[in-house]
Amino acid sequence: MNKIIYAFAAAMVMCLAMTVYSKGVAEDLKSNVVRLHIIANSDSEEDQAVKLKVRDAVLENVRKTGKSDDLAAVKSIADEVLKENGFTYAAEVKTGLFYFPEKSYKDTVFPCGEYNAVRIVLGSGEGQNWWCVMYPPLCFDESVDGAMSDGGLEQLKEALDDETYELVTEKPKIKFKIVEAINNLISN
């Protein structure tokens, strides 16, 4: 009977430790990563194409200015791209904590969970979406090969604690799956 009690106590301690660890990783990512999320007006070819043009214009501005938090500038850029392409609807831009599913790139994997994000909703926002990591600047042309620049990875390493950086830049392993499972339980 004592072995059962000790096994139960050990399992509870491990569960508590993994929950604390998972919350720490989630908090590190939430505090140090900003994602860009663009939602198209609809799934029509035209709306999807303009979504990518908005993405390119916003990312170009972020590259030039180094600012991802100037919402008025982001809205102005998005609205200008829409206008230049003959669309009559506007963009809505907001920041906040938003839930994202797991995202894998060639060199990194970001677990599902809540992240700070700049969200751009085009028109009615009923179309497919696109997202990336805007800060540290890891957004890239996914049609190439999905590899991030050394500079982007270096900034990511500087932004995150060592354990979180190791977790997102190595192939998924048991710790990653535990973090993801706990994040799913917490957010549901």
N, CA and C of each residue as an Amber inpcrd file, in Angstrom:
protein
   564
   0.8080000  -1.1970000   0.0000000   0.0000000   0.0000000   0.0000000
   0.8540000   1.2640000   0.0000000   1.9730000   1.2370000   0.7680000
   2.8610000   2.3960000   0.8140000   3.4730000   2.6780000  -0.5520000
   3.7750000   1.6270000  -1.3280000   4.3570000   1.8240000  -2.6600000
   3.3780000   2.5670000  -3.5600000   2.1000000   2.2600000  -3.4300000
   1.0720000   2.9380000  -4.2370000   0.9960000   4.4080000  -3.8420000
   1.0380000   4.6930000  -2.5790000   0.9880000   6.0860000  -2.1010000
   2.2210000   6.8420000  -2.5840000   3.4130000   6.2200000  -2.4810000
   4.6370000   6.8700000  -2.9340000   4.6100000   7.0900000  -4.4510000
   4.1130000   6.1120000  -5.1880000   4.0250000   6.2560000  -6.6460000
   3.0500000   7.3760000  -7.0120000   1.9290000   7.4390000  -6.3180000
   0.9510000   8.4950000  -6.5650000   1.5450000   9.8600000  -6.2350000
   2.2330000   9.9630000  -5.1100000   2.8520000  11.2280000  -4.7050000
   3.9150000  11.6500000  -5.7220000   4.7140000  10.7000000  -6.1780000
   5.7440000  11.0100000  -7.1820000   5.1170000  11.4840000  -8.4880000
   4.0380000  10.8280000  -8.8840000   3.3450000  11.2410000 -10.1130000
   2.7740000  12.6430000  -9.9600000   2.2360000  12.9540000  -8.8090000
   1.6860000  14.2980000  -8.5720000   2.7860000  15.3520000  -8.6150000
   3.9340000  15.0470000  -8.0100000   5.0520000  15.9940000  -8.0190000
   5.5380000  16.2100000  -9.4490000   5.6560000  15.1370000 -10.2220000
   6.0810000  15.2660000 -11.6210000   5.0710000  16.0760000 -12.4260000
   3.8050000  15.8210000 -12.1940000   2.7460000  16.5550000 -12.9040000
   2.8260000  18.0400000 -12.5670000   3.0030000  18.3610000 -11.2970000
   3.1250000  19.7510000 -10.8740000   4.3660000  20.3960000 -11.4910000
   5.4820000  19.6830000 -11.5000000   6.7160000  20.2210000 -12.0810000
   6.5560000  20.4850000 -13.5720000   5.9210000  19.5780000 -14.2910000
   5.7250000  19.7650000 -15.7310000   4.7600000  20.9180000 -16.0050000
   3.7610000  21.1000000 -15.1460000   2.8380000  22.2160000 -15.3140000
   3.5660000  23.5380000 -15.1120000   4.3820000  23.6260000 -14.0840000
   5.1610000  24.8400000 -13.8260000   6.1220000  25.0860000 -14.9830000
   6.8030000  24.0460000 -15.4540000   7.7230000  24.1600000 -16.5890000
   6.9740000  24.6570000 -17.8260000   5.8220000  24.0580000 -18.1260000
   5.0470000  24.4250000 -19.3080000   4.5720000  25.8640000 -19.2350000
   4.1230000  26.2670000 -18.0640000   3.6920000  27.6530000 -17.9020000
   4.8630000  28.6060000 -18.0920000   6.0430000  28.2200000 -17.6310000
   7.2330000  29.0600000 -17.8000000   7.5940000  29.2270000 -19.2630000
   7.5540000  28.1310000 -20.0230000   7.8390000  28.1950000 -21.4560000
   6.7890000  29.0520000 -22.1500000   5.5310000  28.8160000 -21.8420000
   4.4530000  29.5830000 -22.4710000   4.5950000  31.0680000 -22.1410000
   4.9270000  31.3940000 -20.9140000   5.0860000  32.7980000 -20.5170000
   6.2860000  33.4310000 -21.2200000   7.3780000  32.6920000 -21.3530000
   8.5600000  33.1990000 -22.0550000   8.2160000  33.5170000 -23.5110000
   7.5100000  32.6080000 -24.1670000   7.1210000  32.8470000 -25.5640000
   6.1310000  34.0090000 -25.6560000   5.1690000  34.0470000 -24.7450000
   4.1560000  35.1100000 -24.7690000   4.8080000  36.4750000 -24.5490000
   5.8210000  36.5350000 -23.6990000   6.4570000  37.8050000 -23.3570000
   7.4760000  38.2730000 -24.3910000   8.0350000  37.3620000 -25.1690000
   9.1680000  37.7180000 -26.0170000   8.9830000  37.4770000 -27.5050000
   7.8080000  37.0290000 -27.9060000   7.5390000  36.7650000 -29.3170000
   6.2800000  37.5220000 -29.7140000   6.3320000  38.1880000 -30.8640000
   5.1490000  38.8560000 -31.4160000   4.8870000  38.2450000 -32.7780000
   3.6630000  37.8020000 -32.9700000   3.3010000  37.1750000 -34.2310000
   2.4870000  38.1470000 -35.0780000   2.5560000  37.9610000 -36.3680000
   1.7460000  38.7150000 -37.3160000   0.6950000  37.7560000 -37.8410000
  -0.5650000  38.1940000 -37.8070000  -1.6710000  37.3420000 -38.2280000
  -2.5560000  38.1490000 -39.1680000  -2.6950000  37.6900000 -40.3820000
  -3.5110000  38.3840000 -41.3750000  -4.6280000  37.4550000 -41.8210000
  -5.8610000  37.9540000 -41.7170000  -7.0350000  37.1720000 -42.0920000
  -7.6660000  37.8190000 -43.3200000  -7.8120000  37.0410000 -44.3770000
  -8.3640000  37.5560000 -45.6350000  -9.8640000  37.7820000 -45.5320000
 -10.3650000  38.6400000 -46.4140000 -11.7950000  38.9140000 -46.5020000
 -12.5780000  37.6420000 -46.8090000 -12.0870000  36.8520000 -47.7590000
 -12.7580000  35.6020000 -48.1610000 -11.7020000  34.6510000 -48.7070000
 -12.1490000  33.5190000 -49.1970000 -11.2340000  32.5550000 -49.7980000
 -11.1180000  32.7120000 -51.3150000 -11.6700000  33.7820000 -51.8710000
 -11.5330000  33.9960000 -53.3190000 -10.0660000  34.2100000 -53.6630000
  -9.6980000  33.8880000 -54.8960000  -8.3050000  34.0700000 -55.3240000
  -7.8500000  35.5110000 -55.1490000  -8.7220000  36.4580000 -55.4590000
  -8.3740000  37.8770000 -55.3660000  -8.1110000  38.2870000 -53.9120000
  -9.0090000  37.8600000 -53.0050000  -8.8370000  38.2110000 -51.5960000
  -7.5990000  37.5490000 -51.0000000  -7.3270000  36.3320000 -51.4070000
  -6.1270000  35.6550000 -50.9100000  -4.8590000  36.3140000 -51.4510000
  -4.8960000  36.7440000 -52.7090000  -3.7280000  37.4040000 -53.3080000
  -3.4470000  38.7420000 -52.6340000  -4.5000000  39.5210000 -52.3640000
  -4.2770000  40.8220000 -51.7340000  -3.8190000  40.6400000 -50.2850000
  -4.2390000  39.5810000 -49.6230000  -3.7630000  39.2870000 -48.2630000
  -2.2380000  39.1800000 -48.2710000  -1.6910000  38.5010000 -49.2760000
  -0.2370000  38.3390000 -49.3590000   0.4570000  39.6440000 -49.7250000
  -0.2060000  40.4830000 -50.5050000   0.3620000  41.8080000 -50.8140000
   0.3940000  42.6790000 -49.5590000  -0.6550000  42.5980000 -48.7430000
  -0.6680000  43.3220000 -47.4710000   0.4670000  42.8120000 -46.5970000
   0.6080000  41.4970000 -46.5260000   1.7010000  40.8950000 -45.7430000
   3.0490000  41.4480000 -46.1730000   3.3060000  41.4290000 -47.4760000
   4.5990000  41.8840000 -47.9860000   4.8510000  43.3510000 -47.6570000
   3.8260000  44.1890000 -47.8090000   3.9840000  45.6150000 -47.5410000
   4.2200000  45.8760000 -46.0550000   3.4770000  45.1850000 -45.1930000
   3.6450000  45.3740000 -43.7500000   5.0300000  44.9020000 -43.3150000
   5.4420000  43.7360000 -43.7860000   6.7640000  43.2220000 -43.3990000
   7.8900000  44.1030000 -43.9250000   7.7320000  44.6360000 -45.1110000
   8.7440000  45.5510000 -45.6550000   8.8590000  46.7860000 -44.7680000
   7.7270000  47.3220000 -44.3190000   7.7500000  48.4780000 -43.4300000
   8.4160000  48.1370000 -42.0970000   8.1140000  46.9650000 -41.5540000
   8.7400000  46.5560000 -40.2980000  10.2430000  46.4080000 -40.4860000
  10.6730000  45.8440000 -41.6140000  12.1140000  45.7100000 -41.8840000
  12.7910000  47.0750000 -41.9480000  12.1400000  48.0310000 -42.6150000
  12.7250000  49.3690000 -42.7880000  12.7500000  50.1660000 -41.4890000
  11.6300000  50.1280000 -40.7520000  11.5050000  50.9780000 -39.5640000
  11.9080000  50.2940000 -38.2730000  11.8480000  48.9700000 -38.2540000
  12.1260000  48.2360000 -37.0350000  10.9670000  48.2850000 -36.0480000
   9.8400000  48.8670000 -36.4670000   8.6830000  49.0050000 -35.5730000
   7.5680000  48.0700000 -36.0120000   7.0810000  47.2930000 -35.0470000
   5.9370000  46.4310000 -35.3250000   4.7240000  46.8520000 -34.5260000
   4.8990000  47.8900000 -33.6910000   3.8240000  48.2760000 -32.7780000
   3.1000000  49.5640000 -33.1680000   3.4050000  50.1210000 -34.3270000
   2.7350000  51.3260000 -34.7880000   1.4790000  50.9130000 -35.5560000
   0.3850000  50.7190000 -34.8120000  -0.8410000  50.1960000 -35.4090000
  -1.4260000  51.1300000 -36.4590000  -1.2960000  52.4350000 -36.2480000
  -1.8100000  53.3840000 -37.2350000  -1.0700000  53.2240000 -38.5600000
   0.2460000  53.0330000 -38.4940000   1.0300000  52.8400000 -39.7190000
   0.6620000  51.5250000 -40.3930000   0.4900000  50.4620000 -39.6110000
   0.1120000  49.1570000 -40.1740000  -1.2430000  49.2570000 -40.8680000
  -2.2040000  49.9260000 -40.2260000  -3.5290000  50.0910000 -40.8350000
  -3.4290000  50.9070000 -42.1110000  -2.6690000  51.9710000 -42.0760000
  -2.5100000  52.8210000 -43.2560000  -1.9090000  52.0370000 -44.4260000
  -0.9000000  51.2350000 -44.1370000  -0.2570000  50.4200000 -45.1720000
  -1.2510000  49.4140000 -45.7420000  -1.9500000  48.7130000 -44.8720000
  -2.9200000  47.7020000 -45.3260000  -4.0170000  48.3450000 -46.1670000
  -4.5650000  49.4770000 -45.6950000  -5.6310000  50.1550000 -46.4410000
  -5.1330000  50.6560000 -47.7920000  -3.8980000  51.1400000 -47.8330000
  -3.3340000  51.6230000 -49.1040000  -3.1820000  50.4770000 -50.1040000
  -2.7080000  49.3330000 -49.6510000  -2.5710000  48.1690000 -50.5430000
  -3.9460000  47.7500000 -51.0600000  -4.9360000  47.7240000 -50.1830000
  -6.2910000  47.3640000 -50.6060000  -6.7990000  48.3450000 -51.6590000
  -6.6100000  49.6350000 -51.4070000  -7.0690000  50.6730000 -52.3400000
  -6.3520000  50.5600000 -53.6880000  -5.0200000  50.3910000 -53.6460000
  -4.2320000  50.2750000 -54.8880000  -4.6770000  49.0900000 -55.7380000
  -5.2280000  48.0730000 -55.1050000  -5.6390000  46.8690000 -55.8150000
  -7.1410000  46.8320000 -56.0990000  -7.8100000  47.9660000 -55.9010000
  -9.2050000  48.0890000 -56.2740000 -10.2220000  47.5190000 -55.3030000
  -9.8280000  47.2910000 -54.0470000 -10.7640000  46.7570000 -53.0570000
 -11.4220000  47.9040000 -52.3030000 -12.6870000  47.7600000 -51.9980000
 -13.4210000  48.8230000 -51.3050000 -13.5110000  48.5860000 -49.8070000
 -13.1640000  47.4110000 -49.3440000 -13.2050000  47.1730000 -47.9010000
 -11.9090000  47.6520000 -47.2640000 -11.9260000  47.7900000 -45.9400000
 -10.7770000  48.3010000 -45.1950000 -10.1910000  47.2120000 -44.3070000
  -9.0940000  47.5670000 -43.6810000  -8.4280000  46.6650000 -42.7420000
  -8.7190000  47.1060000 -41.3190000  -8.8460000  46.1430000 -40.4430000
  -8.9380000  46.4080000 -39.0050000  -7.6660000  45.8360000 -38.3880000
  -6.9890000  46.6280000 -37.5850000  -5.7260000  46.2080000 -36.9850000
  -5.8530000  46.2940000 -35.4740000  -5.4590000  45.2130000 -34.7980000
  -5.4880000  45.2190000 -33.3390000  -4.3440000  44.3600000 -32.8080000
  -4.0220000  44.6030000 -31.5620000  -3.0210000  43.7820000 -30.8910000
  -3.6760000  43.1080000 -29.7000000  -3.0590000  42.0480000 -29.2560000
  -3.5660000  41.3490000 -28.0870000  -2.9900000  39.9590000 -28.0160000
  -3.5110000  39.1820000 -27.0910000  -3.1350000  37.7870000 -26.9650000
  -4.1120000  36.9700000 -27.7970000  -3.5720000  36.1710000 -28.7070000
  -4.3880000  35.3410000 -29.5780000  -3.8400000  33.9210000 -29.5640000
  -4.7290000  32.9580000 -29.6720000  -4.3360000  31.5540000 -29.7020000
  -3.8570000  31.1920000 -31.1070000  -2.7410000  30.4880000 -31.1890000
  -2.2010000  29.9910000 -32.4530000  -1.9450000  28.4950000 -32.3330000
  -2.1890000  27.7490000 -33.3980000  -1.8260000  26.3340000 -33.3890000
  -0.3090000  26.2000000 -33.5190000   0.1820000  24.9970000 -33.3530000
   1.6070000  24.7300000 -33.5410000   2.0180000  25.1620000 -34.9360000
   3.2020000  25.7800000 -35.0340000   3.7250000  26.1950000 -36.3350000
   5.1410000  25.6750000 -36.4700000   5.3760000  24.8960000 -37.5130000
   6.7020000  24.3420000 -37.7680000   7.3360000  25.0560000 -38.9450000
   8.5630000  25.4410000 -38.7420000   9.3950000  25.9440000 -39.8230000
  10.5230000  24.9330000 -39.9700000  11.3790000  25.1140000 -40.9270000
  12.4680000  24.1550000 -41.1190000  13.3450000  24.0590000 -39.8690000
  13.6410000  25.2090000 -39.2670000  14.5890000  25.2510000 -38.1560000
  13.9490000  25.3300000 -36.7720000  12.6570000  25.6130000 -36.6970000
  12.0250000  25.8150000 -35.3990000  10.6000000  25.2750000 -35.3830000
  10.1180000  25.0620000 -34.1760000   8.7220000  24.6770000 -33.9740000
   8.2010000  25.5160000 -32.8100000   7.1360000  26.2710000 -33.0530000
   6.5010000  27.0470000 -31.9970000   5.2720000  26.2870000 -31.5250000
   5.2150000  25.9680000 -30.2130000   4.0760000  25.1920000 -29.7150000
   2.7820000  26.0040000 -29.7940000   1.6810000  25.3020000 -29.8050000
   0.3910000  25.9890000 -29.7710000   0.3000000  26.7560000 -28.4650000
  -0.5000000  27.7830000 -28.4670000  -0.7040000  28.5590000 -27.2610000
  -1.0120000  30.0030000 -27.5850000  -1.1090000  30.8100000 -26.5430000
  -1.3910000  32.2200000 -26.7170000  -0.0980000  32.9910000 -26.9240000
  -0.1390000  33.8810000 -27.9000000   1.0020000  34.7360000 -28.2270000
   0.5030000  36.1640000 -28.3910000   1.3680000  37.1220000 -28.0850000
   1.0820000  38.4990000 -28.4540000   1.1470000  38.5670000 -29.9630000
   0.2100000  39.2970000 -30.5470000   0.1760000  39.3660000 -32.0040000
  -0.3980000  40.6890000 -32.4710000   0.0230000  41.0490000 -33.6780000
  -0.6240000  42.1070000 -34.4370000  -1.5310000  41.3700000 -35.4100000
  -2.8350000  41.6210000 -35.2930000  -3.8100000  40.9310000 -36.1410000
  -4.4080000  41.9470000 -37.1130000  -4.3450000  41.5970000 -38.3960000
  -4.9260000  42.4230000 -39.4520000  -6.0740000  41.6360000 -40.0580000
  -7.2810000  42.1890000 -39.9220000  -8.4690000  41.5480000 -40.4870000
  -8.8750000  42.3690000 -41.6990000  -8.8670000  41.7420000 -42.8670000
  -9.2260000  42.4220000 -44.1070000 -10.7120000  42.2190000 -44.3800000
 -11.4370000  43.3240000 -44.5330000 -12.8700000  43.2420000 -44.8260000
 -13.6170000  42.4770000 -43.7510000 -14.3920000  41.4770000 -44.1900000
 -15.2020000  40.6940000 -43.2510000 -14.3870000  39.6500000 -42.4860000
 -13.1560000  39.3900000 -42.9150000 -12.2960000  38.4510000 -42.1940000
 -12.8050000  37.0260000 -42.1870000 -13.4000000  36.5940000 -43.2960000
 -13.9600000  35.2450000 -43.3690000 -13.1110000  34.2840000 -44.1970000
 -11.9260000  34.7300000 -44.6030000 -11.0740000  33.8900000 -45.4440000
  -9.9650000  33.2170000 -44.6680000  -9.1500000  32.4930000 -45.4020000
  -8.0080000  31.8110000 -44.7970000  -7.0220000  32.8440000 -44.2720000
  -6.2510000  32.4190000 -43.2750000  -5.3210000  33.3550000 -42.6580000
  -3.8820000  32.9660000 -42.9380000  -2.9930000  33.8690000 -42.5950000
  -1.5580000  33.6670000 -42.7260000  -0.9260000  34.2300000 -41.4630000
   0.0990000  33.5600000 -40.9370000   0.7880000  34.0940000 -39.7710000
   2.2540000  33.7230000 -39.7900000   3.0030000  34.4950000 -39.0280000
   4.4360000  34.2300000 -38.8570000   4.8950000  34.8800000 -37.5520000
   6.1630000  34.7170000 -37.2300000   6.7600000  35.3930000 -36.0840000
   7.3670000  36.6930000 -36.6020000   6.7760000  37.8050000 -36.1550000
   7.2300000  39.1180000 -36.6180000   8.3790000  39.6390000 -35.7700000
   8.3670000  39.3250000 -34.4730000   9.4830000  39.7080000 -33.6160000
   9.7770000  38.5710000 -32.6560000  11.0110000  38.1660000 -32.5470000
  12.1320000  38.5250000 -33.3940000  11.7970000  38.2600000 -34.8620000
  12.4170000  39.0070000 -35.7590000  12.0090000  38.9460000 -37.1690000
  12.3260000  37.6080000 -37.8310000  11.3480000  36.7000000 -37.7750000
  11.5340000  35.3770000 -38.3590000  10.6480000  35.1590000 -39.5790000
   9.8280000  36.1750000 -39.9440000   8.9850000  36.0340000 -41.1300000
   9.8950000  35.9060000 -42.3460000   9.5310000  35.0350000 -43.2250000
  10.3320000  34.8090000 -44.4080000   9.4420000  34.3400000 -45.5260000
   9.9930000  34.2610000 -46.7150000   9.2360000  33.7750000 -47.8670000
   9.1880000  32.2590000 -47.7830000   8.0320000  31.7220000 -47.3970000
   7.9020000  30.2860000 -47.1910000   8.0590000  29.4930000 -48.4800000
   7.9870000  30.1650000 -49.6280000   8.1330000  29.4360000 -50.8820000
   9.5840000  29.0720000 -51.1510000  10.5030000  29.6940000 -50.4310000
  11.9130000  29.3960000 -50.6670000  12.2410000  28.0280000 -50.0730000
  12.6510000  27.9850000 -48.8060000  12.9290000  26.6790000 -48.2030000
  12.5750000  26.6250000 -46.7310000  12.0030000  27.6910000 -46.2100000
  11.5790000  27.6690000 -44.8210000  12.6940000  27.8700000 -43.8220000
  13.9140000  28.1470000 -44.2810000  15.0150000  28.3610000 -43.3600000
  15.0200000  29.8100000 -42.9000000  15.2790000  30.0110000 -41.6300000
  15.3410000  31.3660000 -41.0990000  16.7580000  31.8700000 -41.2010000
  16.8840000  33.1800000 -41.2550000  18.2180000  33.7730000 -41.3280000
  18.9430000  33.5470000 -40.0110000  20.2650000  33.5490000 -40.0920000
  21.0650000  33.4210000 -38.8690000  20.7870000  34.5880000 -37.9320000
  20.5810000  35.7910000 -38.4960000  20.2850000  36.9610000 -37.6780000
  18.9800000  36.8020000 -36.9190000  17.9480000  36.2780000 -37.5890000
  16.6590000  36.0610000 -36.9380000  16.7740000  35.0440000 -35.8260000
  17.4990000  33.9680000 -36.0750000  17.6850000  32.9410000 -35.0390000
  18.5030000  33.4840000 -33.8680000  19.4890000  34.3290000 -34.1710000
  20.2970000  34.9120000 -33.1020000  19.4440000  35.8350000 -32.2260000
  18.5660000  36.6330000 -32.8550000  17.6780000  37.4970000 -32.0810000
  16.6980000  36.6740000 -31.2520000  16.2320000  35.5610000 -31.8120000
  15.3500000  34.6760000 -31.0550000  16.0790000  34.1300000 -29.8370000
  17.3410000  33.7360000 -30.0240000  18.1370000  33.2020000 -28.9090000
  18.3240000  34.2560000 -27.8250000  18.5260000  35.5080000 -28.2290000
  18.6930000  36.5840000 -27.2590000  17.3860000  36.8900000 -26.5280000
  16.2510000  36.7420000 -27.2000000  14.9550000  37.0910000 -26.6180000
  14.4460000  36.0510000 -25.6230000  14.7440000  34.7770000 -25.8710000
  14.2010000  33.6910000 -25.0470000  15.2270000  33.1820000 -24.0550000
  14.7360000  32.5570000 -22.9780000  15.6970000  31.9190000 -22.0900000
  16.2320000  30.6570000 -22.7840000  17.3360000  30.1450000 -22.2960000
  18.0250000  29.0330000 -22.9660000  17.1340000  27.8090000 -23.1510000
  16.3650000  27.4750000 -22.1150000  15.5140000  26.2770000 -22.1690000
  14.4330000  26.4190000 -23.2410000  13.8010000  27.6030000 -23.3180000
  12.7550000  27.8180000 -24.3170000  13.3500000  27.8200000 -25.7130000
  14.4910000  28.4680000 -25.8740000  15.1480000  28.4930000 -27.1870000
  15.4790000  27.0730000 -27.6500000  16.0340000  26.2850000 -26.7460000
  16.3640000  24.8980000 -27.0780000  15.1100000  24.1270000 -27.4720000
  14.0330000  24.3750000 -26.7580000  12.7800000  23.6710000 -27.0250000
  12.2450000  23.9700000 -28.4240000  12.2780000  25.2470000 -28.8550000
  11.6850000  25.5960000 -30.1490000  12.6180000  25.3660000 -31.3270000
  13.9210000  25.2280000 -31.0850000  14.8460000  25.0680000 -32.2110000
  15.3290000  23.6430000 -32.4260000  14.9530000  22.7300000 -31.5610000
  15.3140000  21.3400000 -31.7770000  14.0990000  20.5750000 -32.2550000
  14.3320000  19.4150000 -32.8090000  13.2150000  18.5770000 -33.2510000
  12.3030000  18.3040000 -32.0600000  10.9950000  18.2790000 -32.2860000
  10.0780000  18.0320000 -31.1680000  10.4530000  16.7610000 -30.4110000
  10.2730000  16.8510000 -29.1150000  10.5830000  15.7210000 -28.2540000
   9.5160000  15.6380000 -27.1750000   9.6960000  14.7740000 -26.2280000
   8.6660000  14.5530000 -25.2150000   8.3610000  15.8360000 -24.4520000
   9.3840000  16.6170000 -24.0640000   9.1260000  17.8510000 -23.3210000
   8.2160000  18.7760000 -24.1150000   8.4500000  18.8740000 -25.4120000
   7.6390000  19.7460000 -26.2690000   6.1980000  19.2810000 -26.2780000
   5.9730000  18.0080000 -26.4220000   4.6120000  17.4810000 -26.4530000
   3.9090000  17.6920000 -25.1220000   4.6260000  17.6040000 -24.0150000
   4.0290000  17.8480000 -22.7040000   3.6390000  19.3170000 -22.5880000
   4.5190000  20.2360000 -23.0300000   4.1990000  21.6670000 -23.0080000
   2.9410000  21.9150000 -23.8300000   2.8860000  21.3290000 -25.0060000
   1.7380000  21.5250000 -25.8840000   0.4590000  20.9800000 -25.2500000
   0.5230000  19.8010000 -24.6640000  -0.6660000  19.2020000 -24.0440000
  -1.1700000  20.0660000 -22.8910000  -0.2650000  20.5690000 -22.0670000
  -0.6780000  21.4020000 -20.9410000  -1.2210000  22.7250000 -21.4430000
  -0.6050000  23.3210000 -22.4810000  -1.1380000  24.5600000 -23.0570000
  -2.5420000  24.3540000 -23.5750000  -2.7900000  23.2190000 -24.2080000
  -4.1360000  22.9210000 -24.7080000  -5.1330000  22.7950000 -23.5560000
  -4.7450000  22.1510000 -22.4720000  -5.6400000  22.0040000 -21.3240000
  -5.9380000  23.3530000 -20.6870000  -4.9070000  24.1840000 -20.5610000
  -5.0730000  25.4900000 -19.9140000  -5.9630000  26.3960000 -20.7590000
  -5.7910000  26.3840000 -22.0760000  -6.5390000  27.3160000 -22.9240000
  -7.9450000  26.8470000 -23.2410000  -8.2910000  25.6160000 -22.9120000
  -9.6620000  25.1270000 -23.1720000 -10.5370000  25.2280000 -21.9740000
